[in-house]
PDB file of C-alpha atoms in Angstrom:
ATOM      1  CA  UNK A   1       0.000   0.000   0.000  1.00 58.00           C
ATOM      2  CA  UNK A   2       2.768   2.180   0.779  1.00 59.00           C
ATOM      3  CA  UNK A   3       4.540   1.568  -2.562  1.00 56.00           C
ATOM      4  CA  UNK A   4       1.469   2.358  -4.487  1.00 55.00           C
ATOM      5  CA  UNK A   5       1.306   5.660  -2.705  1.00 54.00           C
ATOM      6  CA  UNK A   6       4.532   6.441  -3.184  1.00 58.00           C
ATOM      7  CA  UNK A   7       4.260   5.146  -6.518  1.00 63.00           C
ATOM      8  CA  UNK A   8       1.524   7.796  -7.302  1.00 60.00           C
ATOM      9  CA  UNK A   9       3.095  10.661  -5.746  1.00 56.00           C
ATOM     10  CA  UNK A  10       5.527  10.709  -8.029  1.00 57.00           C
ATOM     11  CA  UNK A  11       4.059  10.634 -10.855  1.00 64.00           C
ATOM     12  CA  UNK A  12       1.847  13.495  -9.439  1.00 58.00           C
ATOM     13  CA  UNK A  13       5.341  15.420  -8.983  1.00 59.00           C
ATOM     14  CA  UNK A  14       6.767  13.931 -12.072  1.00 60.00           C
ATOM     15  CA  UNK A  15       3.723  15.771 -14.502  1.00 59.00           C
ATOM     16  CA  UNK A  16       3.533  18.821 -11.989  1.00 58.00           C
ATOM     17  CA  UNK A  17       7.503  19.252 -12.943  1.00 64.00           C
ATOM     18  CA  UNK A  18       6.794  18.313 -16.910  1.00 56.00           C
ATOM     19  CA  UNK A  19       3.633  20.698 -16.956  1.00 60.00           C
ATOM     20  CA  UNK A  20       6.035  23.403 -15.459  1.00 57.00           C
ATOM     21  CA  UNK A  21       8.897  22.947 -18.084  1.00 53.00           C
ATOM     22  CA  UNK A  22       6.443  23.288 -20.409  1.00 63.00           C
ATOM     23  CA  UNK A  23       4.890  26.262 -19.331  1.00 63.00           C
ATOM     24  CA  UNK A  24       8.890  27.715 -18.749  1.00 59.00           C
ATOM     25  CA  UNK A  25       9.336  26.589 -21.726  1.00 66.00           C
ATOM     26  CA  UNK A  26       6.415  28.072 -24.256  1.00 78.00           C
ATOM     27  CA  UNK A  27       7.153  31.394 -21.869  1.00 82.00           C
ATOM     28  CA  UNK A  28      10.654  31.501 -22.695  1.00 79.00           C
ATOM     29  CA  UNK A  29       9.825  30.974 -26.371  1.00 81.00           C
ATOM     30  CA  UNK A  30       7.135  33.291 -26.726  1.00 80.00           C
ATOM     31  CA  UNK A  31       9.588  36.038 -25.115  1.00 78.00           C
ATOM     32  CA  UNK A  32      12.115  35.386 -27.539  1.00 78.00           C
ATOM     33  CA  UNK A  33      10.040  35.781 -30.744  1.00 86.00           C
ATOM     34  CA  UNK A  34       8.731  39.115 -29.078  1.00 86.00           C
ATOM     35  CA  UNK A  35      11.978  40.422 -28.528  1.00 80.00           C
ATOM     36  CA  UNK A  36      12.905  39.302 -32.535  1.00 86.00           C
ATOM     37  CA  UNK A  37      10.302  41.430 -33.416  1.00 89.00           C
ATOM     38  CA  UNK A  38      11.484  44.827 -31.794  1.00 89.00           C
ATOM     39  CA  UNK A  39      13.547  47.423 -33.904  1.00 93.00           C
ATOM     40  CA  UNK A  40      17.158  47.373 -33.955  1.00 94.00           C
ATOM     41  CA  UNK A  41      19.988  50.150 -35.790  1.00 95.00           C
ATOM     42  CA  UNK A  42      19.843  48.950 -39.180  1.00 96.00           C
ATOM     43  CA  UNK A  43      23.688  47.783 -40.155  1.00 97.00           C
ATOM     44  CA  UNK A  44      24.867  45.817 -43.532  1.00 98.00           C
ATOM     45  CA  UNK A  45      27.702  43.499 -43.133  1.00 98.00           C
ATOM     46  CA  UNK A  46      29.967  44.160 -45.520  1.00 98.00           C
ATOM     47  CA  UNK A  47      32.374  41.441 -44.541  1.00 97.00           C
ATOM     48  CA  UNK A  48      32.879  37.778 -42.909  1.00 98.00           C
ATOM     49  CA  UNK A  49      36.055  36.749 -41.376  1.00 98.00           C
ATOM     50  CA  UNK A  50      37.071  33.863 -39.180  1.00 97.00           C
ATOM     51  CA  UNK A  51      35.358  32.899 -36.438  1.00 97.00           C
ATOM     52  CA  UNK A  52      31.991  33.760 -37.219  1.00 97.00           C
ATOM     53  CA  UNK A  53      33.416  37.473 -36.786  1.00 98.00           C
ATOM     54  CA  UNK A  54      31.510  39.839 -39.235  1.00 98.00           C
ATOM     55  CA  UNK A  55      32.513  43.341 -40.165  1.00 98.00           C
ATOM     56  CA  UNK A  56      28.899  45.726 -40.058  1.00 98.00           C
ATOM     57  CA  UNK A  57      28.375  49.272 -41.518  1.00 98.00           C
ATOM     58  CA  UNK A  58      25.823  50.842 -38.744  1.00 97.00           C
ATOM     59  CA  UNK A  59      23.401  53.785 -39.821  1.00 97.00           C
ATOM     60  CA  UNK A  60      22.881  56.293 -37.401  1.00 97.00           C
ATOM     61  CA  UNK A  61      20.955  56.129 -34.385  1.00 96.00           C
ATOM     62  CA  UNK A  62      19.803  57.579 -31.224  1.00 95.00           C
ATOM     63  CA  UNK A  63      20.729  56.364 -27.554  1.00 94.00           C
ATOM     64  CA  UNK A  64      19.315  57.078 -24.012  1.00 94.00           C
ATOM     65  CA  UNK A  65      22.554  56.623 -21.950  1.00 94.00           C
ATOM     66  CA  UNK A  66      23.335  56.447 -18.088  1.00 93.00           C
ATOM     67  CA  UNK A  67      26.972  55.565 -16.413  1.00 90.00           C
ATOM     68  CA  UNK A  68      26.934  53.207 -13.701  1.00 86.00           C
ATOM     69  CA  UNK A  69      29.909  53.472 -11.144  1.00 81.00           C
ATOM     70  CA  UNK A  70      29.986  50.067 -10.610  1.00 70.00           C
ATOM     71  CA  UNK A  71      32.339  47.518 -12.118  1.00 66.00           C
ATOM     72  CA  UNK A  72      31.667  44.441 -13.897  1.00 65.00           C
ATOM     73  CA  UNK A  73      29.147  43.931 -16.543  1.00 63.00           C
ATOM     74  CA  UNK A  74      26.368  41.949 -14.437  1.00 64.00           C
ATOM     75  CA  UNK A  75      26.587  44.207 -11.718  1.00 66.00           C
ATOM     76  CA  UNK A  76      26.488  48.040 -13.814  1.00 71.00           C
ATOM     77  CA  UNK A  77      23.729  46.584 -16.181  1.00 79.00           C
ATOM     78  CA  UNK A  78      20.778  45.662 -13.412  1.00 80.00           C
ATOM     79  CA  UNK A  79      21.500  49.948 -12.402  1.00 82.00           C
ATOM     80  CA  UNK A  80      21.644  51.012 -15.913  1.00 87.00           C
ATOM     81  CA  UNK A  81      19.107  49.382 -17.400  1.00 88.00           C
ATOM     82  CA  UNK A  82      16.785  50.469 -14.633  1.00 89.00           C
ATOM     83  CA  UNK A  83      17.426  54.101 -15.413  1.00 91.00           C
ATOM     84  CA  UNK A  84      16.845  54.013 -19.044  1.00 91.00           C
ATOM     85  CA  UNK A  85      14.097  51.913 -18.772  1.00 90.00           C
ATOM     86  CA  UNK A  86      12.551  54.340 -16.369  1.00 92.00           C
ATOM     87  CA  UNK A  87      12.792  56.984 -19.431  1.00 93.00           C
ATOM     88  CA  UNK A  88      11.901  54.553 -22.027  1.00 92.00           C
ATOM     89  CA  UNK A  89       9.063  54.037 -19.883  1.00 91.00           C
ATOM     90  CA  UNK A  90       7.529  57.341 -19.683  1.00 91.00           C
ATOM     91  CA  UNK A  91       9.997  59.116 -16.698  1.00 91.00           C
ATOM     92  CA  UNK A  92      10.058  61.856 -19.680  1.00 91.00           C
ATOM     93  CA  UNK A  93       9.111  65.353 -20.271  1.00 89.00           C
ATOM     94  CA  UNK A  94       8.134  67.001 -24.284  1.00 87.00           C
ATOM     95  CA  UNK A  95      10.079  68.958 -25.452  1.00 77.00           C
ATOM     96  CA  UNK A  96       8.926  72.559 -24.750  1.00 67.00           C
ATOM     97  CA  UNK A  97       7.961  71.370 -21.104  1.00 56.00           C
ATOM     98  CA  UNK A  98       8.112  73.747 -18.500  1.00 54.00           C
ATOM     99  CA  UNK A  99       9.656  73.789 -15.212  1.00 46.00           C
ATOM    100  CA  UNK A 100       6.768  71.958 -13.536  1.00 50.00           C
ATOM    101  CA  UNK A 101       7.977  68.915 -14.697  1.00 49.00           C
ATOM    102  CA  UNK A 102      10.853  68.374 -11.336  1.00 50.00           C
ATOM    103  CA  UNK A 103      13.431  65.246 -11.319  1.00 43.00           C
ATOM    104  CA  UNK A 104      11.179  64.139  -8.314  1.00 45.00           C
ATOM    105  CA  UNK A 105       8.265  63.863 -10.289  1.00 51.00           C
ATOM    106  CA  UNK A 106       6.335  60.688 -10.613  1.00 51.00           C
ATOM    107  CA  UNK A 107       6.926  59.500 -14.983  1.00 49.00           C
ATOM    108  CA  UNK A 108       3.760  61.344 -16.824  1.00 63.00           C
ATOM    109  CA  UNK A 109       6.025  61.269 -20.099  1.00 81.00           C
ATOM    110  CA  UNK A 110       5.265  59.320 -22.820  1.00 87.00           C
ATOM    111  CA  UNK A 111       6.175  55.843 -23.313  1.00 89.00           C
ATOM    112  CA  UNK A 112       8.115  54.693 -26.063  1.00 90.00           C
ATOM    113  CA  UNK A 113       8.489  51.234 -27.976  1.00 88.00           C
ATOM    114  CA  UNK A 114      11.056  49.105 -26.722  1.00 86.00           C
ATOM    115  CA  UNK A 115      13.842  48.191 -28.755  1.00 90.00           C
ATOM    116  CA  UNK A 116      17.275  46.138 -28.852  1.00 89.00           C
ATOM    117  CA  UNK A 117      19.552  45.531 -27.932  1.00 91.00           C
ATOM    118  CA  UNK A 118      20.662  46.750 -24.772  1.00 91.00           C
ATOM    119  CA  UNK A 119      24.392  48.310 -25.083  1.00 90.00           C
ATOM    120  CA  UNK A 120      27.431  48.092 -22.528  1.00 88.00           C
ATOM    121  CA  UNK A 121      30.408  49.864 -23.230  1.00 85.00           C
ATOM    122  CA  UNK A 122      33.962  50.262 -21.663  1.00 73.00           C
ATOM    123  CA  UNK A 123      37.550  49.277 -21.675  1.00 63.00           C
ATOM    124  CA  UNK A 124      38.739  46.028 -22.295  1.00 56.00           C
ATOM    125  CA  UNK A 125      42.308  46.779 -20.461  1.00 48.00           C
ATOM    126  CA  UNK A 126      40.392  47.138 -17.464  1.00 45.00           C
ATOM    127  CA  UNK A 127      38.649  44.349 -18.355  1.00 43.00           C
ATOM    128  CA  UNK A 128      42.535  42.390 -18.419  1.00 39.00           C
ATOM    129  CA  UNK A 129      44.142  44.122 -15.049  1.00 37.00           C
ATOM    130  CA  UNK A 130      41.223  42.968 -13.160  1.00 36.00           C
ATOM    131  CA  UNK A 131      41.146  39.704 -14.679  1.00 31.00           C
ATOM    132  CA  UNK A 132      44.427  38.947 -13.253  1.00 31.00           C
ATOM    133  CA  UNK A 133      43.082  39.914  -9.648  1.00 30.00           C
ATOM    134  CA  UNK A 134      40.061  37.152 -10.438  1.00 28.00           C
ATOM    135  CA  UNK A 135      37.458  40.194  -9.697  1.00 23.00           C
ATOM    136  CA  UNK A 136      35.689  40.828 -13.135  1.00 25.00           C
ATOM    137  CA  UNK A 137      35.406  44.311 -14.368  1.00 27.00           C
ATOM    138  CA  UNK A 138      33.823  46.531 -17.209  1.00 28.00           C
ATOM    139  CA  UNK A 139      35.131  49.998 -16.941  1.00 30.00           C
ATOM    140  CA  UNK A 140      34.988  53.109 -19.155  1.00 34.00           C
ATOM    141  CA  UNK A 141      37.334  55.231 -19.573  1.00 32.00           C
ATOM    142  CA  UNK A 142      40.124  53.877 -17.173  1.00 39.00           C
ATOM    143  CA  UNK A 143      37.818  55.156 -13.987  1.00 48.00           C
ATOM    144  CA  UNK A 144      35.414  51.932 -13.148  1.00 64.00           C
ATOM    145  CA  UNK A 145      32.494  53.235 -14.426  1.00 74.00           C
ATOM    146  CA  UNK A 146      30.498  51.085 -16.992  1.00 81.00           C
ATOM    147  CA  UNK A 147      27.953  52.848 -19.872  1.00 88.00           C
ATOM    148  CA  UNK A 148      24.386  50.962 -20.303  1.00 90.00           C
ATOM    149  CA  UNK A 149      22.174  52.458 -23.061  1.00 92.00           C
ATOM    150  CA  UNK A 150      19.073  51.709 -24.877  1.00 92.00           C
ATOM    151  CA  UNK A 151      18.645  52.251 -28.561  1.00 94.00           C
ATOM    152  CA  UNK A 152      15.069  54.728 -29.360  1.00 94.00           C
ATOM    153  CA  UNK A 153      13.329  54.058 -32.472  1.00 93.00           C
ATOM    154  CA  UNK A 154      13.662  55.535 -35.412  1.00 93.00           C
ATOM    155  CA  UNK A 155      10.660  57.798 -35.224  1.00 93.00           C
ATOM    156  CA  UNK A 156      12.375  60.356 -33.329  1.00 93.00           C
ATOM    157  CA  UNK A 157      15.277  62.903 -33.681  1.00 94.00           C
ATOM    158  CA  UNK A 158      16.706  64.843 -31.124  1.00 93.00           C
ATOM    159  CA  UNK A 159      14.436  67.806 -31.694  1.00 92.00           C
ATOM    160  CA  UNK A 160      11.615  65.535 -31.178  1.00 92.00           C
ATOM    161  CA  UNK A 161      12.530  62.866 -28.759  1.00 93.00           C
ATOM    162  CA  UNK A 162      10.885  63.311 -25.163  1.00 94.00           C
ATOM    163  CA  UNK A 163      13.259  65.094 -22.385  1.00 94.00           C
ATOM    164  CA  UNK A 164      15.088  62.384 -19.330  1.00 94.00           C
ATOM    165  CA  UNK A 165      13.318  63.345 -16.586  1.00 94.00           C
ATOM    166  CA  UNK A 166      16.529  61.749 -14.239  1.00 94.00           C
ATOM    167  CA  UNK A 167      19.994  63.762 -15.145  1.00 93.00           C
ATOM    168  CA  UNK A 168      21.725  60.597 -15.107  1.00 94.00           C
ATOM    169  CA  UNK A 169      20.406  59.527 -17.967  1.00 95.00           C
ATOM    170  CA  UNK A 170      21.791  61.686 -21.323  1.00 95.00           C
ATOM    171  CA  UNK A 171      20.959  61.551 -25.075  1.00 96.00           C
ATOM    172  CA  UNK A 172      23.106  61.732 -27.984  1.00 95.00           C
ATOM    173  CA  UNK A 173      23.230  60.102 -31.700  1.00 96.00           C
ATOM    174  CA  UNK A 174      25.428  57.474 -32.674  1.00 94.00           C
ATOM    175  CA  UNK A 175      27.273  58.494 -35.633  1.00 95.00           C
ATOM    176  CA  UNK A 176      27.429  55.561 -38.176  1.00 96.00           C
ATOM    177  CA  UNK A 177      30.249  53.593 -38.226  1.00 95.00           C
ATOM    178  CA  UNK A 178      31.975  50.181 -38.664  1.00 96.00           C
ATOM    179  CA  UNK A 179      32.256  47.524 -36.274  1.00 95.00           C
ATOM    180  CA  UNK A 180      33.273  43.820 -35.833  1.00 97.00           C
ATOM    181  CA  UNK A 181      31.047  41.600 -34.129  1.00 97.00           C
ATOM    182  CA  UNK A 182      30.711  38.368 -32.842  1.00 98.00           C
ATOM    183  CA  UNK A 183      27.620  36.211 -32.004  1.00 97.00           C
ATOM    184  CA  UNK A 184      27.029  33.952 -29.423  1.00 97.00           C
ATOM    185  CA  UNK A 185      24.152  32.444 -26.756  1.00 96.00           C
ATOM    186  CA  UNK A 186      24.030  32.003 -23.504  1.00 94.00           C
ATOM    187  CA  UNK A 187      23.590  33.878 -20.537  1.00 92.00           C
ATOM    188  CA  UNK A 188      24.617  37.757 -19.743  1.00 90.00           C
ATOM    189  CA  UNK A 189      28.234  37.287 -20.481  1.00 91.00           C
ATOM    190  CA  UNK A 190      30.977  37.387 -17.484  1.00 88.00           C
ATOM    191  CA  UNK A 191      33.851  39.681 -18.023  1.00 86.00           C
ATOM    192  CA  UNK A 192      35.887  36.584 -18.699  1.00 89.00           C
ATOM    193  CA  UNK A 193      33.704  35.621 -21.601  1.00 92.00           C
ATOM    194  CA  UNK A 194      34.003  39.299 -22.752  1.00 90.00           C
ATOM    195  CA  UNK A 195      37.534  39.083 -22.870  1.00 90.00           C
ATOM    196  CA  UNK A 196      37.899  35.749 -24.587  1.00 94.00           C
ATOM    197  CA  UNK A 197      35.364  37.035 -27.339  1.00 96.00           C
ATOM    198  CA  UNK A 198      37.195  39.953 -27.610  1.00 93.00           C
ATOM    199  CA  UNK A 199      40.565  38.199 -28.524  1.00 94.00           C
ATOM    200  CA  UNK A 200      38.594  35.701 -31.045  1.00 97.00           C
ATOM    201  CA  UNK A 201      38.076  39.352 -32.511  1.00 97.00           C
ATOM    202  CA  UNK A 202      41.257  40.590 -32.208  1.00 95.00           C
ATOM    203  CA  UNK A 203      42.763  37.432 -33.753  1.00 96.00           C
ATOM    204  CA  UNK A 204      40.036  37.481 -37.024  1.00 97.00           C
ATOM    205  CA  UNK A 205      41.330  40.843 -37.550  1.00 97.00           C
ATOM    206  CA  UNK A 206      44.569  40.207 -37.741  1.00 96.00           C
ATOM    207  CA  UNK A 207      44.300  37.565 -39.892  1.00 96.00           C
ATOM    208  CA  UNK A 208      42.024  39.988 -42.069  1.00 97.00           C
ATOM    209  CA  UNK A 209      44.349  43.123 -42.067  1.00 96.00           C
ATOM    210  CA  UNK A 210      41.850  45.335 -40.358  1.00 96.00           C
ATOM    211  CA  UNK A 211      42.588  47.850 -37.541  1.00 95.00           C
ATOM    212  CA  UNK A 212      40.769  48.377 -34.223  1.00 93.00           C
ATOM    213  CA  UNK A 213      40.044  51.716 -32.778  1.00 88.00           C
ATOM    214  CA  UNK A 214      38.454  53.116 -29.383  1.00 78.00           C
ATOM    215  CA  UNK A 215      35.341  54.873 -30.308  1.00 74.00           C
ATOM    216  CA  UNK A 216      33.898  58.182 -29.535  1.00 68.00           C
ATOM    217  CA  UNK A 217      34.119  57.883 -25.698  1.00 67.00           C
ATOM    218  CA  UNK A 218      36.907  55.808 -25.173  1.00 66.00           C
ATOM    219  CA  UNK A 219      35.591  52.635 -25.053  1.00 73.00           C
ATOM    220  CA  UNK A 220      37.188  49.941 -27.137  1.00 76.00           C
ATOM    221  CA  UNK A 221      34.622  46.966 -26.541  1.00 86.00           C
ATOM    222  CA  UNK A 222      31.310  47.103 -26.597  1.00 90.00           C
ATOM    223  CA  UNK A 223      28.595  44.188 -25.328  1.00 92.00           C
ATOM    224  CA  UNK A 224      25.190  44.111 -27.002  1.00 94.00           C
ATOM    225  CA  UNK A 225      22.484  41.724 -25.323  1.00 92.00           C
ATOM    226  CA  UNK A 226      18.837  41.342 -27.350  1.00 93.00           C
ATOM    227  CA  UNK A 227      17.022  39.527 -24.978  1.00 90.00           C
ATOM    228  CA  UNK A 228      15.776  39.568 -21.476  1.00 86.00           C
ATOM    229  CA  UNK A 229      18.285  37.638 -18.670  1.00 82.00           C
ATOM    230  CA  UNK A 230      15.208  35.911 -17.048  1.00 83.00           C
ATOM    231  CA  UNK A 231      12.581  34.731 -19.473  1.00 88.00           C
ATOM    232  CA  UNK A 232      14.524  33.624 -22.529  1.00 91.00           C
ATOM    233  CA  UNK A 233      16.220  30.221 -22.519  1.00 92.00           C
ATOM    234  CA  UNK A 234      19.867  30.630 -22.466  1.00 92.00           C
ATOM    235  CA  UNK A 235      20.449  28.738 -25.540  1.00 92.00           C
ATOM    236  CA  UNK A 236      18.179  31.092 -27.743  1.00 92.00           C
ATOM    237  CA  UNK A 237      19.395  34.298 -26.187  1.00 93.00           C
ATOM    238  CA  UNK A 238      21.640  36.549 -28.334  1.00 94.00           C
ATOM    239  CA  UNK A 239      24.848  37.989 -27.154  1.00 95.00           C
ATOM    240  CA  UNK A 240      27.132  40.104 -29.036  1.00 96.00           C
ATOM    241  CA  UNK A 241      30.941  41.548 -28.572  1.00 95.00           C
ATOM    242  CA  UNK A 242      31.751  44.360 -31.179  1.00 95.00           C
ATOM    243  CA  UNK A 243      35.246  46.337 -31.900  1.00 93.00           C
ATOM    244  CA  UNK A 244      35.154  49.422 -33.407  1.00 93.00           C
ATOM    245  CA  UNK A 245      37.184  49.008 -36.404  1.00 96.00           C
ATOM    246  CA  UNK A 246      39.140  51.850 -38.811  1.00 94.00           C
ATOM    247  CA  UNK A 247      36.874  51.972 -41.725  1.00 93.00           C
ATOM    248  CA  UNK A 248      39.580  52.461 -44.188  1.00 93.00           C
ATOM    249  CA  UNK A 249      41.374  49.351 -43.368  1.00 92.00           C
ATOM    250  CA  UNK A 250      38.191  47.330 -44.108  1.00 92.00           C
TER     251      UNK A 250
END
């Protein structure tokens, strides 16, 4: 009698656990093909290398940015992405506003589309000094501080784009430019994956004759994540590492 019991208790658990895969599961998927749908800066790739490395031509396109004095990519990106999703979100002011709008306010502005992917920028010699110490880093600009952005559709320009509410968070366009890029899936990437990635990069484009540069702000690597950390199954999530690269060497 006891066996039998037993017996049926775990098949109770067994399809309890199955149903909840499945529901994980369909979730996860579901997320993903969401996210697939949402607009991204329109780039060409005008070149493959090795390594699954691929040289893109990027259009322009506006960012909300914040910096994050915190080091290492998992722990700036929870702080930054909060911030600019709190803009993206409607913690905004028109343009033209008045000064009744106050940084205390509760978010009134409008709410935009969400996009991807979500950017992290910084210095991959940071990224190597505190490798050596085993305590992962993302800095920018030699000073521990790590950028997080978010990408705003193309409907708006900077004369038309809603006002940050929160000074931490600044906008600015993204000139077009060239950058090499590697794919991969999995979860948020440590800074040792970063690194690792990044000389995969490095190694393609040596092999290829094209020259890395820092870009605008200093930062020479740049980490570009399309889905969400939580929802998404690891193995369909995209992850990207990117170079800026000399466009007259490509």
């Amino acid at each position: 009698m006891i066996a039998l019991l037993s017996s049926a208790v775990g098949r109770v658990l067994f399809g309890a656990i199955a149903v909840l895969g499945a529901l994980r599961y369909g979730t996860g998927v579901w997320a993903w093909r969401e996210t697939n749908r949402l607009e991204k800066p329109i780039y060409t790739v005008v070149r493959r290398l090795a390594d699954g490395v691929e040289i893109r031509k990027y259009e322009p396109y506006l960012i909300a940015e914040t910096t994050v004095p915190k080091e290492g990519f998992r722990e700036s990106t929870g702080d930054g992405f909060r911030k600019c999703a709190s803009y993206i979100f409607g913690n905004s002011k028109p343009r033209g506003a008045g000064w009744w709008k106050k940084e205390d306010d509760d978010g009134v502005g409008e709410k935009m589309a969400m996009t991807a992917p979500v950017r992290v920028s910084g210095q991959s010699t940071q990224v190597g000094e505190k490798m050596a110490m085993t305590s992962p880093v993302r800095a920018s600009g030699g000073s521990g501080k790590t950028k997080v952005s978010f990408v705003i559709g193309s409907k708006y320009d900077l004369k038309s784009v809603p006002k940050p509410v929160d000074r931490a968070v600044s906008l600015r366009e993204v000139p077009s430019h060239y950058l090499a890029a590697r794919r991969f899936a999995g979860p948020p990437p440590k800074d040792s994956r970063v690194r690792k990635e990044r000389e995969r990069i490095e190694k393609a484009l040596g092999e290829a004759g094209v020259q890395a540069k820092a870009a605008s702000d200093g930062s020479d690597t740049m980490v570009y994540g399309y889905h969400d950390p939580f929802i998404t199954p690891n193995f369909l999530r995209r992850n990207e590492v990117a170079i800026m690269v000399d466009s007259s060497s490509v």
